[in-house]
Coordinates of C-alpha atoms and ligand atoms in Angstrom, one line a residue:
Chain Y
M1 CA -96.5 35.8 95.6
P2 CA -97.0 36.6 99.3
V3 CA -97.8 40.7 99.6
A4 CA -96.9 43.0 102.2
V5 CA -99.0 46.6 102.1
F6 CA -97.4 49.8 102.4
E7 CA -98.8 52.5 103.9
M8 CA -98.2 56.5 102.9
P9 CA -97.6 59.3 105.1
D10 CA -100.7 60.8 103.5
G11 CA -102.4 57.3 104.1
A12 CA -102.0 55.8 100.0
E13 CA -101.9 52.4 100.4
Q14 CA -99.4 50.6 97.9
V15 CA -99.3 46.5 97.9
L16 CA -95.9 45.1 96.7
D17 CA -94.9 42.3 95.6
V18 CA -92.6 39.8 98.3
P19 CA -91.2 36.9 96.5
D20 CA -90.0 34.6 99.7
D21 CA -86.5 35.5 101.4
W22 CA -86.3 38.4 100.5
S23 CA -86.9 41.7 102.6
L24 CA -89.6 44.2 102.5
M25 CA -87.0 47.0 101.0
E26 CA -86.1 45.2 99.0
A27 CA -89.9 45.3 97.4
A28 CA -89.6 49.0 97.7
R29 CA -86.2 49.6 96.5
R30 CA -87.3 47.7 93.5
D31 CA -90.7 49.5 93.2
G32 CA -89.7 52.9 94.5
L33 CA -91.3 53.4 96.7
E34 CA -91.0 56.4 98.6
G35 CA -89.2 56.9 101.5
I36 CA -87.6 53.8 101.7
V37 CA -84.4 55.2 100.9
A38 CA -82.4 52.3 102.1
E39 CA -78.7 53.8 101.6
C40 CA -76.9 51.3 103.3
G41 CA -78.4 48.0 100.6
G42 CA -79.6 46.1 103.4
G43 CA -77.2 46.4 106.2
A44 CA -78.3 47.3 108.2
I45 CA -76.4 50.6 109.4
C46 CA -78.3 52.9 107.8
G47 CA -81.1 53.6 108.9
T48 CA -83.2 55.2 106.2
C49 CA -85.2 51.7 105.7
H50 CA -87.6 52.0 108.8
V51 CA -91.7 51.1 108.4
Q52 CA -93.7 50.7 111.4
V53 CA -94.7 47.7 111.8
D54 CA -98.9 47.5 112.0
P55 CA -99.2 45.8 115.7
R56 CA -101.0 43.3 114.3
W57 CA -98.2 41.5 112.3
Y58 CA -95.7 42.6 114.5
A59 CA -95.4 39.4 116.5
S60 CA -95.5 37.8 114.3
L61 CA -91.7 39.2 112.9
E62 CA -89.1 37.6 114.7
A63 CA -87.1 39.7 117.5
P64 CA -84.3 42.3 115.9
G65 CA -81.1 41.6 116.1
M66 CA -78.8 43.9 118.4
M67 CA -77.3 46.8 116.0
E68 CA -81.2 46.7 114.5
E69 CA -82.2 47.1 118.2
A70 CA -79.9 50.2 118.7
L71 CA -80.6 51.8 115.8
L72 CA -83.4 51.7 116.2
E73 CA -83.3 53.9 119.3
V74 CA -82.3 57.1 117.0
V75 CA -84.8 56.3 113.9
P76 CA -87.0 59.3 113.8
E77 CA -90.5 58.7 114.4
R78 CA -89.6 55.4 116.1
C79 CA -92.3 53.1 118.0
A80 CA -93.3 50.1 120.3
T81 CA -93.8 48.4 116.5
S82 CA -90.7 50.1 114.4
R83 CA -88.4 48.1 112.8
L84 CA -85.8 48.3 109.6
S85 CA -87.4 47.2 106.8
C86 CA -83.9 45.3 105.5
Q87 CA -83.9 43.5 108.1
V88 CA -88.0 41.6 107.8
V89 CA -87.8 38.7 105.8
M90 CA -90.5 37.2 103.7
T91 CA -92.4 34.2 103.8
P92 CA -95.9 32.7 103.5
A93 CA -96.9 33.4 107.4
L94 CA -95.8 36.8 106.2
D95 CA -98.5 37.3 103.9
G96 CA -100.3 40.4 103.8
I97 CA -98.5 41.7 106.4
R98 CA -99.3 45.5 106.7
V99 CA -96.7 48.4 107.7
R100 CA -96.4 52.3 107.7
V101 CA -93.0 55.3 106.1
P102 CA -92.9 57.6 108.5
S103 CA -93.6 61.3 106.8
S104 CA -90.4 62.0 108.3
Q105 CA -88.3 59.2 106.1
L106 CA -89.9 61.4 102.9
E107 CA -87.3 64.1 103.4
L108 CA -84.4 62.4 103.5
Chain T
M1 CA -82.9 60.1 58.4
A2 CA -82.9 59.0 61.7
D3 CA -86.0 59.7 63.8
L4 CA -86.7 63.3 65.7
L5 CA -88.0 62.3 70.1
S6 CA -88.2 65.2 71.8
T7 CA -88.4 65.5 76.2
H8 CA -88.8 67.9 78.9
V9 CA -85.8 65.7 80.6
A10 CA -82.7 63.0 79.0
I11 CA -80.2 61.4 82.0
I12 CA -77.4 59.7 80.7
G13 CA -76.2 57.2 82.5
T14 CA -78.6 54.3 84.4
G15 CA -76.3 53.6 87.8
H16 CA -77.6 54.5 91.6
A17 CA -77.3 58.5 89.9
G18 CA -79.3 58.2 86.8
V19 CA -82.1 56.1 88.6
E20 CA -83.0 58.3 91.8
C21 CA -82.9 61.4 89.0
A22 CA -85.9 59.7 87.3
W23 CA -88.1 59.6 90.7
A24 CA -87.1 62.2 92.5
L25 CA -88.6 64.5 89.2
R26 CA -91.5 62.3 89.4
A27 CA -91.3 62.8 93.6
A28 CA -90.9 66.3 92.9
G29 CA -93.9 66.4 90.9
F30 CA -93.1 66.6 87.7
E31 CA -94.9 66.0 85.2
G32 CA -93.5 66.3 82.0
D33 CA -91.4 63.8 79.9
I34 CA -88.6 61.9 81.1
M35 CA -86.3 59.5 79.5
L36 CA -83.7 57.4 81.0
L37 CA -81.3 56.4 78.9
G38 CA -78.7 53.3 79.7
A39 CA -75.6 51.7 77.9
E40 CA -75.8 49.0 79.7
P41 CA -77.7 46.6 78.0
H42 CA -79.0 44.8 81.7
P43 CA -81.4 46.7 83.7
P44 CA -80.2 49.4 86.2
Y45 CA -78.6 47.5 90.1
E46 CA -76.6 48.5 92.3
R47 CA -73.0 48.4 91.9
P48 CA -71.7 48.0 95.9
P49 CA -72.6 44.2 96.5
L50 CA -71.1 43.4 93.1
S51 CA -67.4 42.9 95.4
K52 CA -69.3 41.6 98.0
G53 CA -72.6 39.7 98.2
L54 CA -72.5 39.3 94.2
L55 CA -68.8 38.1 94.4
T56 CA -69.8 35.4 97.5
G57 CA -73.0 34.9 96.0
T58 CA -75.1 36.0 98.6
T59 CA -77.5 38.0 96.4
S60 CA -77.9 37.8 92.9
A61 CA -78.5 39.9 89.6
D62 CA -81.7 39.6 89.9
R63 CA -82.2 41.2 94.2
I64 CA -79.9 44.3 93.1
A65 CA -81.7 44.9 90.7
L66 CA -82.2 49.5 91.9
R67 CA -86.8 48.9 90.0
A68 CA -88.3 45.8 88.0
G69 CA -88.9 46.2 84.7
D70 CA -92.3 47.6 85.0
T71 CA -92.0 50.1 87.1
Y72 CA -90.4 53.0 84.7
E73 CA -93.4 52.5 82.6
K74 CA -95.3 52.9 85.9
Q75 CA -94.1 56.0 86.8
G76 CA -94.2 57.4 83.5
I77 CA -89.9 57.1 82.4
R78 CA -89.1 55.6 78.9
Y79 CA -86.2 54.2 79.7
S80 CA -84.0 51.8 77.7
A81 CA -80.6 50.0 77.8
D82 CA -77.9 49.3 75.9
D83 CA -77.2 52.3 73.1
P84 CA -74.7 54.7 74.6
V85 CA -75.1 58.7 73.9
A86 CA -72.7 59.6 71.8
S87 CA -72.6 63.3 71.5
I88 CA -74.3 65.7 73.1
D89 CA -74.8 69.2 70.8
T90 CA -75.2 71.7 74.1
A91 CA -76.5 74.8 72.4
A92 CA -78.9 72.7 69.9
R93 CA -80.1 71.5 73.6
L94 CA -80.3 67.7 71.2
I95 CA -78.3 64.3 71.7
H96 CA -77.3 61.3 69.5
T97 CA -77.1 58.4 70.9
Q98 CA -74.8 55.5 69.1
A99 CA -77.8 53.5 66.9
G100 CA -78.7 56.8 65.6
R101 CA -82.0 58.0 67.7
R102 CA -82.1 61.7 67.6
I103 CA -83.8 63.3 71.2
A104 CA -84.1 67.4 71.3
Y105 CA -84.2 67.6 75.5
Q106 CA -84.7 70.8 77.5
H107 CA -82.5 69.9 80.6
C108 CA -80.3 67.1 80.3
V109 CA -78.7 65.1 83.6
L110 CA -75.2 63.5 83.3
A111 CA -74.4 60.4 85.3
T112 CA -72.4 58.3 83.4
G113 CA -70.7 57.2 86.6
A114 CA -66.6 56.3 86.7
S115 CA -64.6 53.5 84.7
A116 CA -62.3 51.2 85.8
R117 CA -58.4 52.3 86.0
G118 CA -56.5 49.5 84.7
I119 CA -52.6 49.1 84.3
A120 CA -50.9 49.7 80.5
G121 CA -49.2 45.9 79.8
L122 CA -52.1 44.2 81.8
A123 CA -54.8 42.6 80.0
G124 CA -56.7 39.7 78.4
D125 CA -58.6 37.3 80.3
H126 CA -57.1 36.5 83.3
V127 CA -56.9 40.4 84.5
H128 CA -59.9 41.4 86.6
A129 CA -61.7 45.5 87.1
V130 CA -64.7 45.3 89.2
R131 CA -66.6 48.2 87.9
G132 CA -70.0 46.4 86.0
L133 CA -72.0 43.3 86.7
D134 CA -70.3 41.0 84.1
D135 CA -66.9 42.5 85.1
A136 CA -68.3 40.3 88.7
H137 CA -69.6 37.6 87.1
R138 CA -66.6 37.0 85.4
L139 CA -64.8 37.7 88.2
R140 CA -66.4 35.4 90.7
D141 CA -66.3 32.1 87.9
A142 CA -62.3 32.4 87.7
I143 CA -61.7 32.2 91.2
R144 CA -60.8 28.7 91.9
P145 CA -59.9 27.6 96.0
G146 CA -56.2 26.9 96.4
H147 CA -55.8 29.0 93.3
R148 CA -53.8 32.8 93.9
L149 CA -55.6 36.0 93.2
L150 CA -53.8 39.1 92.9
I151 CA -55.2 41.9 94.6
V152 CA -53.7 45.8 93.2
G153 CA -54.6 48.6 95.5
A154 CA -55.6 48.0 99.0
G155 CA -58.6 50.5 98.8
Y156 CA -62.5 50.1 99.5
L157 CA -62.5 47.6 96.4
G158 CA -59.8 45.6 96.6
L159 CA -60.4 44.2 100.6
E160 CA -63.9 44.0 99.7
A161 CA -63.0 42.1 96.6
A162 CA -59.7 40.4 99.0
C163 CA -62.2 39.6 101.3
S164 CA -64.8 38.0 99.3
A165 CA -61.7 35.9 97.3
R166 CA -60.8 34.9 100.6
K167 CA -64.8 33.1 101.9
L168 CA -64.3 31.4 98.7
G169 CA -61.3 30.0 99.5
A170 CA -58.8 31.4 97.3
E171 CA -55.5 32.2 98.2
V172 CA -54.8 36.4 98.5
C173 CA -52.6 38.7 97.6
V174 CA -52.7 42.0 97.8
L175 CA -49.9 44.9 96.4
E176 CA -50.2 48.1 97.5
Q177 CA -47.8 50.8 96.7
Q178 CA -48.5 53.3 98.9
R179 CA -48.1 52.6 103.3
G180 CA -50.8 51.2 104.8
V181 CA -54.2 50.4 103.8
M182 CA -57.4 52.6 102.3
A183 CA -54.4 55.1 102.4
G184 CA -56.0 58.6 102.4
K185 CA -58.5 57.6 102.8
V186 CA -59.4 56.5 106.8
S187 CA -57.0 57.5 109.6
A188 CA -54.0 55.0 110.6
P189 CA -56.1 53.9 113.8
T190 CA -58.6 51.9 111.1
A191 CA -56.4 51.3 109.0
E192 CA -54.1 49.3 111.0
R193 CA -56.9 47.1 112.8
M194 CA -58.9 46.5 109.5
E195 CA -55.4 45.2 108.3
T196 CA -55.0 43.6 111.4
L197 CA -58.7 41.4 110.3
H198 CA -57.1 40.9 107.2
R199 CA -54.1 39.6 107.9
H200 CA -55.6 37.1 110.4
A201 CA -58.3 36.0 107.5
G202 CA -55.0 34.4 105.8
I203 CA -55.4 37.6 103.3
D204 CA -51.2 38.6 102.2
I205 CA -51.9 42.3 102.0
R206 CA -48.3 44.0 100.9
H207 CA -47.5 47.8 101.4
G208 CA -46.2 50.0 100.4
V209 CA -44.3 47.8 97.5
A210 CA -43.5 49.6 93.9
V211 CA -44.3 47.1 91.1
T212 CA -41.9 47.0 88.3
G213 CA -43.5 44.7 86.0
W214 CA -45.7 42.6 84.6
Q215 CA -45.0 39.1 83.3
R216 CA -46.9 36.8 81.2
T217 CA -45.8 33.2 82.8
P218 CA -47.5 29.5 81.3
D219 CA -49.9 29.8 83.6
A220 CA -49.7 33.2 85.7
W221 CA -49.1 36.8 86.1
R222 CA -45.7 37.9 87.5
A223 CA -45.3 40.8 89.7
S224 CA -42.2 42.2 89.9
L225 CA -41.9 44.5 92.7
A226 CA -38.8 47.0 93.4
C227 CA -37.4 45.1 95.7
G228 CA -36.4 42.5 93.8
G229 CA -39.1 39.7 94.7
V230 CA -42.0 38.1 91.9
V231 CA -45.3 37.6 93.0
D232 CA -47.4 34.7 90.8
G233 CA -51.8 35.0 90.7
Q234 CA -53.3 33.1 88.2
Q235 CA -55.7 35.3 88.4
V236 CA -54.7 39.7 88.8
L237 CA -57.6 41.7 89.8
V238 CA -57.3 45.8 89.2
S239 CA -58.7 47.5 91.6
I240 CA -56.1 50.9 91.0
G241 CA -59.9 53.1 91.3
A242 CA -62.0 54.6 89.1
V243 CA -61.8 57.7 86.0
A244 CA -64.6 60.4 85.9
D245 CA -66.6 59.5 82.4
T246 CA -66.4 62.6 80.8
R247 CA -66.0 61.5 77.1
L248 CA -68.8 63.0 76.3
A249 CA -68.9 66.4 78.8
E250 CA -65.6 67.1 77.1
A251 CA -66.3 65.8 73.4
A252 CA -70.0 68.4 74.4
G253 CA -67.6 70.7 75.6
L254 CA -68.1 71.5 79.1
E255 CA -65.5 72.4 81.7
C256 CA -63.9 68.7 83.2
R257 CA -60.8 69.0 85.4
D258 CA -61.4 65.3 87.1
G259 CA -64.8 65.0 86.3
I260 CA -67.7 67.3 85.0
V261 CA -67.6 70.4 87.2
V262 CA -70.3 71.3 88.7
D263 CA -71.5 73.9 90.7
E264 CA -73.5 73.4 94.5
Q265 CA -76.9 72.8 92.5
C266 CA -75.1 70.8 89.8
R267 CA -76.0 72.7 86.7
A268 CA -72.8 72.4 84.6
S269 CA -71.2 74.7 82.1
A270 CA -73.3 75.0 79.5
P271 CA -77.3 76.4 80.1
G272 CA -79.3 73.1 81.1
I273 CA -77.3 70.7 81.3
Y274 CA -76.6 69.2 85.3
A275 CA -73.7 66.6 86.0
I276 CA -74.7 63.8 89.1
G277 CA -72.8 61.0 90.9
D278 CA -70.0 59.5 90.2
C279 CA -68.9 61.9 87.2
A280 CA -69.0 65.2 89.0
S281 CA -67.4 67.3 90.4
A282 CA -69.3 69.7 92.5
Y283 CA -68.4 72.9 94.6
R284 CA -67.5 71.4 98.2
A285 CA -67.6 74.3 100.4
E286 CA -65.5 71.9 102.9
L287 CA -63.3 72.2 101.2
Q288 CA -63.3 75.0 99.4
R289 CA -62.5 73.3 95.7
H290 CA -64.0 70.8 93.4
A291 CA -64.3 67.2 94.0
R292 CA -65.7 64.0 93.1
V293 CA -66.8 61.9 95.0
E294 CA -67.1 58.1 95.3
S295 CA -70.4 57.4 97.0
V296 CA -74.1 56.1 96.8
Q297 CA -75.4 58.5 99.2
N298 CA -73.4 61.6 97.1
A299 CA -74.8 60.2 93.6
L300 CA -78.6 60.4 95.3
M301 CA -77.4 63.4 97.3
Q302 CA -76.7 64.9 93.9
A303 CA -79.6 63.3 91.8
R304 CA -82.1 64.9 94.8
T305 CA -80.6 67.8 94.3
A306 CA -80.8 68.3 90.4
A307 CA -84.3 67.4 90.4
A308 CA -85.6 69.7 92.2
V309 CA -83.8 72.3 90.8
I310 CA -85.3 71.3 87.5
A311 CA -88.7 71.4 88.9
G312 CA -88.4 74.0 90.7
K313 CA -88.1 72.9 94.0
R314 CA -86.2 74.5 96.9
P315 CA -83.1 71.5 96.5
P316 CA -83.0 68.9 99.9
A317 CA -80.2 70.5 102.7
A318 CA -76.4 69.7 102.4
K319 CA -75.5 67.1 104.7
P320 CA -72.0 65.8 105.2
L321 CA -71.6 62.8 102.3
T322 CA -71.3 59.2 103.7
F323 CA -70.0 56.0 102.8
W324 CA -69.7 52.5 104.4
S325 CA -67.9 49.3 103.2
E326 CA -68.0 46.0 104.7
Q327 CA -64.8 43.8 105.3
H328 CA -64.9 40.2 107.2
G329 CA -68.5 41.4 108.1
R330 CA -67.2 44.2 110.5
R331 CA -68.9 47.0 108.2
L332 CA -67.0 50.7 108.2
Q333 CA -68.8 54.4 108.1
M334 CA -67.4 57.5 107.0
A335 CA -69.1 60.7 107.1
G336 CA -67.7 64.1 105.8
L337 CA -63.8 65.5 104.6
V338 CA -60.8 65.2 105.1
H339 CA -58.8 68.1 103.4
P340 CA -55.7 65.8 102.6
A341 CA -53.3 69.1 102.5
L342 CA -54.4 69.9 106.5
P343 CA -52.7 67.5 109.9
C344 CA -55.2 65.8 111.3
D345 CA -55.8 65.1 115.7
D346 CA -57.6 62.1 115.6
H347 CA -59.4 60.7 118.5
V348 CA -60.5 56.8 119.0
H349 CA -63.0 55.7 121.4
A350 CA -64.2 52.3 122.0
T351 CA -67.7 51.1 121.4
A352 CA -69.5 48.1 122.4
K353 CA -69.4 46.6 119.4
G354 CA -66.2 48.3 117.5
W355 CA -64.6 52.4 118.1
L356 CA -65.7 55.4 116.3
V357 CA -62.4 58.0 114.9
E358 CA -63.6 61.8 115.4
R359 CA -61.8 63.2 113.4
Y360 CA -61.0 66.7 113.9
Q361 CA -58.4 69.6 111.6
Q362 CA -58.1 73.4 112.6
G363 CA -60.1 72.6 115.7
R364 CA -63.5 71.4 113.7
L365 CA -64.6 67.9 113.6
A366 CA -63.9 66.9 109.9
A367 CA -65.4 63.4 109.7
L368 CA -66.0 60.4 110.7
E369 CA -65.1 57.0 111.4
A370 CA -67.1 53.9 112.7
V371 CA -66.6 50.2 113.0
D372 CA -69.6 48.1 114.2
S373 CA -70.9 51.1 115.6
P374 CA -74.0 52.6 113.7
V375 CA -76.2 54.5 115.7
E376 CA -72.9 56.0 117.7
F377 CA -72.4 57.3 113.8
I378 CA -76.2 57.9 113.1
K379 CA -75.3 60.4 116.4
G380 CA -72.4 61.9 115.4
V381 CA -72.7 62.5 111.4
P382 CA -75.3 65.7 112.6
R383 CA -71.1 67.6 114.7
I384 CA -69.5 67.3 111.6
G385 CA -67.9 71.1 111.2
T386 CA -68.7 71.6 115.0
P387 CA -65.5 72.2 117.0
P388 CA -64.0 69.7 120.1
V389 CA -66.7 68.5 122.5
H390 CA -65.2 68.6 125.9
V391 CA -65.6 66.8 128.2
Ligands
FAD1 C1 -67.6 47.1 93.4 C2 -68.0 48.7 94.4 C3 -68.2 48.7 94.8 C4 -68.4 49.9 96.0 N1 -68.5 50.1 97.4 C5 -69.3 51.7 97.2 C6 -70.5 50.9 98.8 O1 -70.1 50.2 99.6 N2 -70.5 52.3 99.5 C7 -70.9 53.3 98.6 O2 -71.0 54.1 98.9 N3 -70.5 53.1 97.5 C8 -69.9 52.6 96.8 N4 -69.1 51.8 95.1 C9 -69.8 53.0 95.5 C10 -70.8 53.7 93.9 O3 -71.5 52.0 94.1 C11 -71.0 54.8 92.8 O4 -70.4 55.4 94.2 C12 -72.0 55.1 92.7 O5 -72.1 53.7 92.1 C13 -73.0 55.6 91.2 O6 -73.5 55.5 90.4 P1 -73.2 56.8 89.7 O7 -74.8 56.7 88.8 O8 -73.2 58.1 89.2 O9 -73.0 56.0 88.1 P2 -73.0 54.3 88.5 O10 -73.0 53.6 88.8 O11 -71.4 54.4 86.9 O12 -73.2 54.6 86.7 C14 -73.3 55.1 85.2 C15 -74.0 54.8 83.8 O13 -73.8 55.2 83.3 C16 -73.2 54.7 82.2 N5 -72.9 55.6 80.3 C17 -71.3 56.3 80.7 N6 -71.4 56.8 79.3 C18 -73.2 56.1 79.0 C19 -73.1 57.0 77.8 N7 -72.6 57.5 76.4 N8 -74.5 56.5 77.1 C20 -75.0 56.4 78.1 N9 -74.5 55.7 79.7 C21 -74.0 56.0 79.9 C22 -72.4 53.7 82.3 O14 -73.2 52.5 81.7 C23 -73.1 52.9 84.2 O15 -74.3 52.5 83.0 C24 -68.9 50.9 94.9 C25 -68.6 51.5 93.7 C26 -67.9 49.4 93.0 C27 -67.6 49.8 92.2
FES2 S1 -80.7 49.5 104.3 FE1 -79.7 50.7 105.8 S2 -80.7 50.2 107.6 FE2 -81.7 48.6 106.3

């Protein structure tokens, strides 16, 4: 099964199995990963599943939709490779993708 | 004599609130024993998709699980399913389960949720509610293209189910006794606009109608209306709200009034007992009284609050309540609480994709509603409680 590597604010790394077609958020939630609150369950409206994608992986992702783009403007610790993890869907090409969980998300 | 188990924290109920509380305890550094005691046979799952994606088939039971099976063990959380708690002895700090287990605890968190309210005389094969996974599967299997689904109650849940059933090709008729949809929950402008969407989708919404009786005909349920008419439906969905599951708490002598009464730290009326989520009626400073709230965000917040109190940490700062719903692909978000007895001054603003309603009471922003405007919503939530901005 493809995996995604989540880097936590303290530097620890968590390697999660992500079935094809599942979003990174769904995998993180199933593992109870701290910081991926996902309050809206993947509706792309709450912004509580924000991750910073490793720049080497960012270009492999499909571009964010308009709603996601707009939401990313208001999430804390936004960076150039920020994404909502509920909108990043696993494909074989993304096996091994690396993302960081922003520290502010642990305080939500 | 059944085994006597013991734990530092026993959490009763494995919905959003119970599961989050267990995880929040670990996140807060709590190292004691945690037991999560569930009544349902299914592993813990989230309920919002039950009336949305799970009904239409865009998601499935395994995808709405709250945690993977092996994560409980990894976190050192003892999870048990399918064995409801039968009673709590708050003086002896002892739980009895239906299967006969006895569990001694130091802290007990009640997260028993709520159950769908029913209608007397309306029961059987073709009558549905949507509260649990089995309910949703059963309703999905009963929905047929061309058949009519009668939905009683035009609240969020009824309207979401109406959209889902319509997508599956059913004829849908929604009966609501109040004037307007989502009455008392959203502003009149939002209610009217959402109702228009439902009508355009071919959903027959009748509000201001009282059902005076139900009758079983050979192939349908027939509702008699106070105005004299009748409506038939092969299937009926009753969505007239939920009742807090307080039976355990009441039998244990805890103070209950439409929910288990708790303070702002989720403490119930006996030492060592907390209540969180849909079953809890917490003190709400903004209303100056206790109120029960059914929303995922409230369940998560109260779970973290109780966990922090138990772990001896500072509880998270209070935040406005939020809630969301999805109808016909439009996303509705709400924040704050409107005092039902006070007049509301609603200001509607158009946004790029939808609209935003600021709801003022006594000169303060009491609540916000946003449709397809998550950015305006997120920016607006911190303003709740403040006076209007004059532009
Ligand atoms: C169809 C539907 C759609 C919804 N949509 C939304 C939405 O879009 N947005 C939103 O914010 N909220 C929504 N909600 C509300 C949200 O799901 C609830 O607020 C949330 O589930 C509350 O979680 P809880 O853990 O308090 O209660 P529940 O999820 O009800 O969990 C309580 C659990 O306790 C168990 N239990 C009860 N008694 C016992 C006992 N004696 N022993 C052991 N276990 C027991 C029950 O079996 C149940 O599993 C929706 C609810 C439903 C039903
Ligand atoms: S889970 Fe809410 S935006 Fe991703």
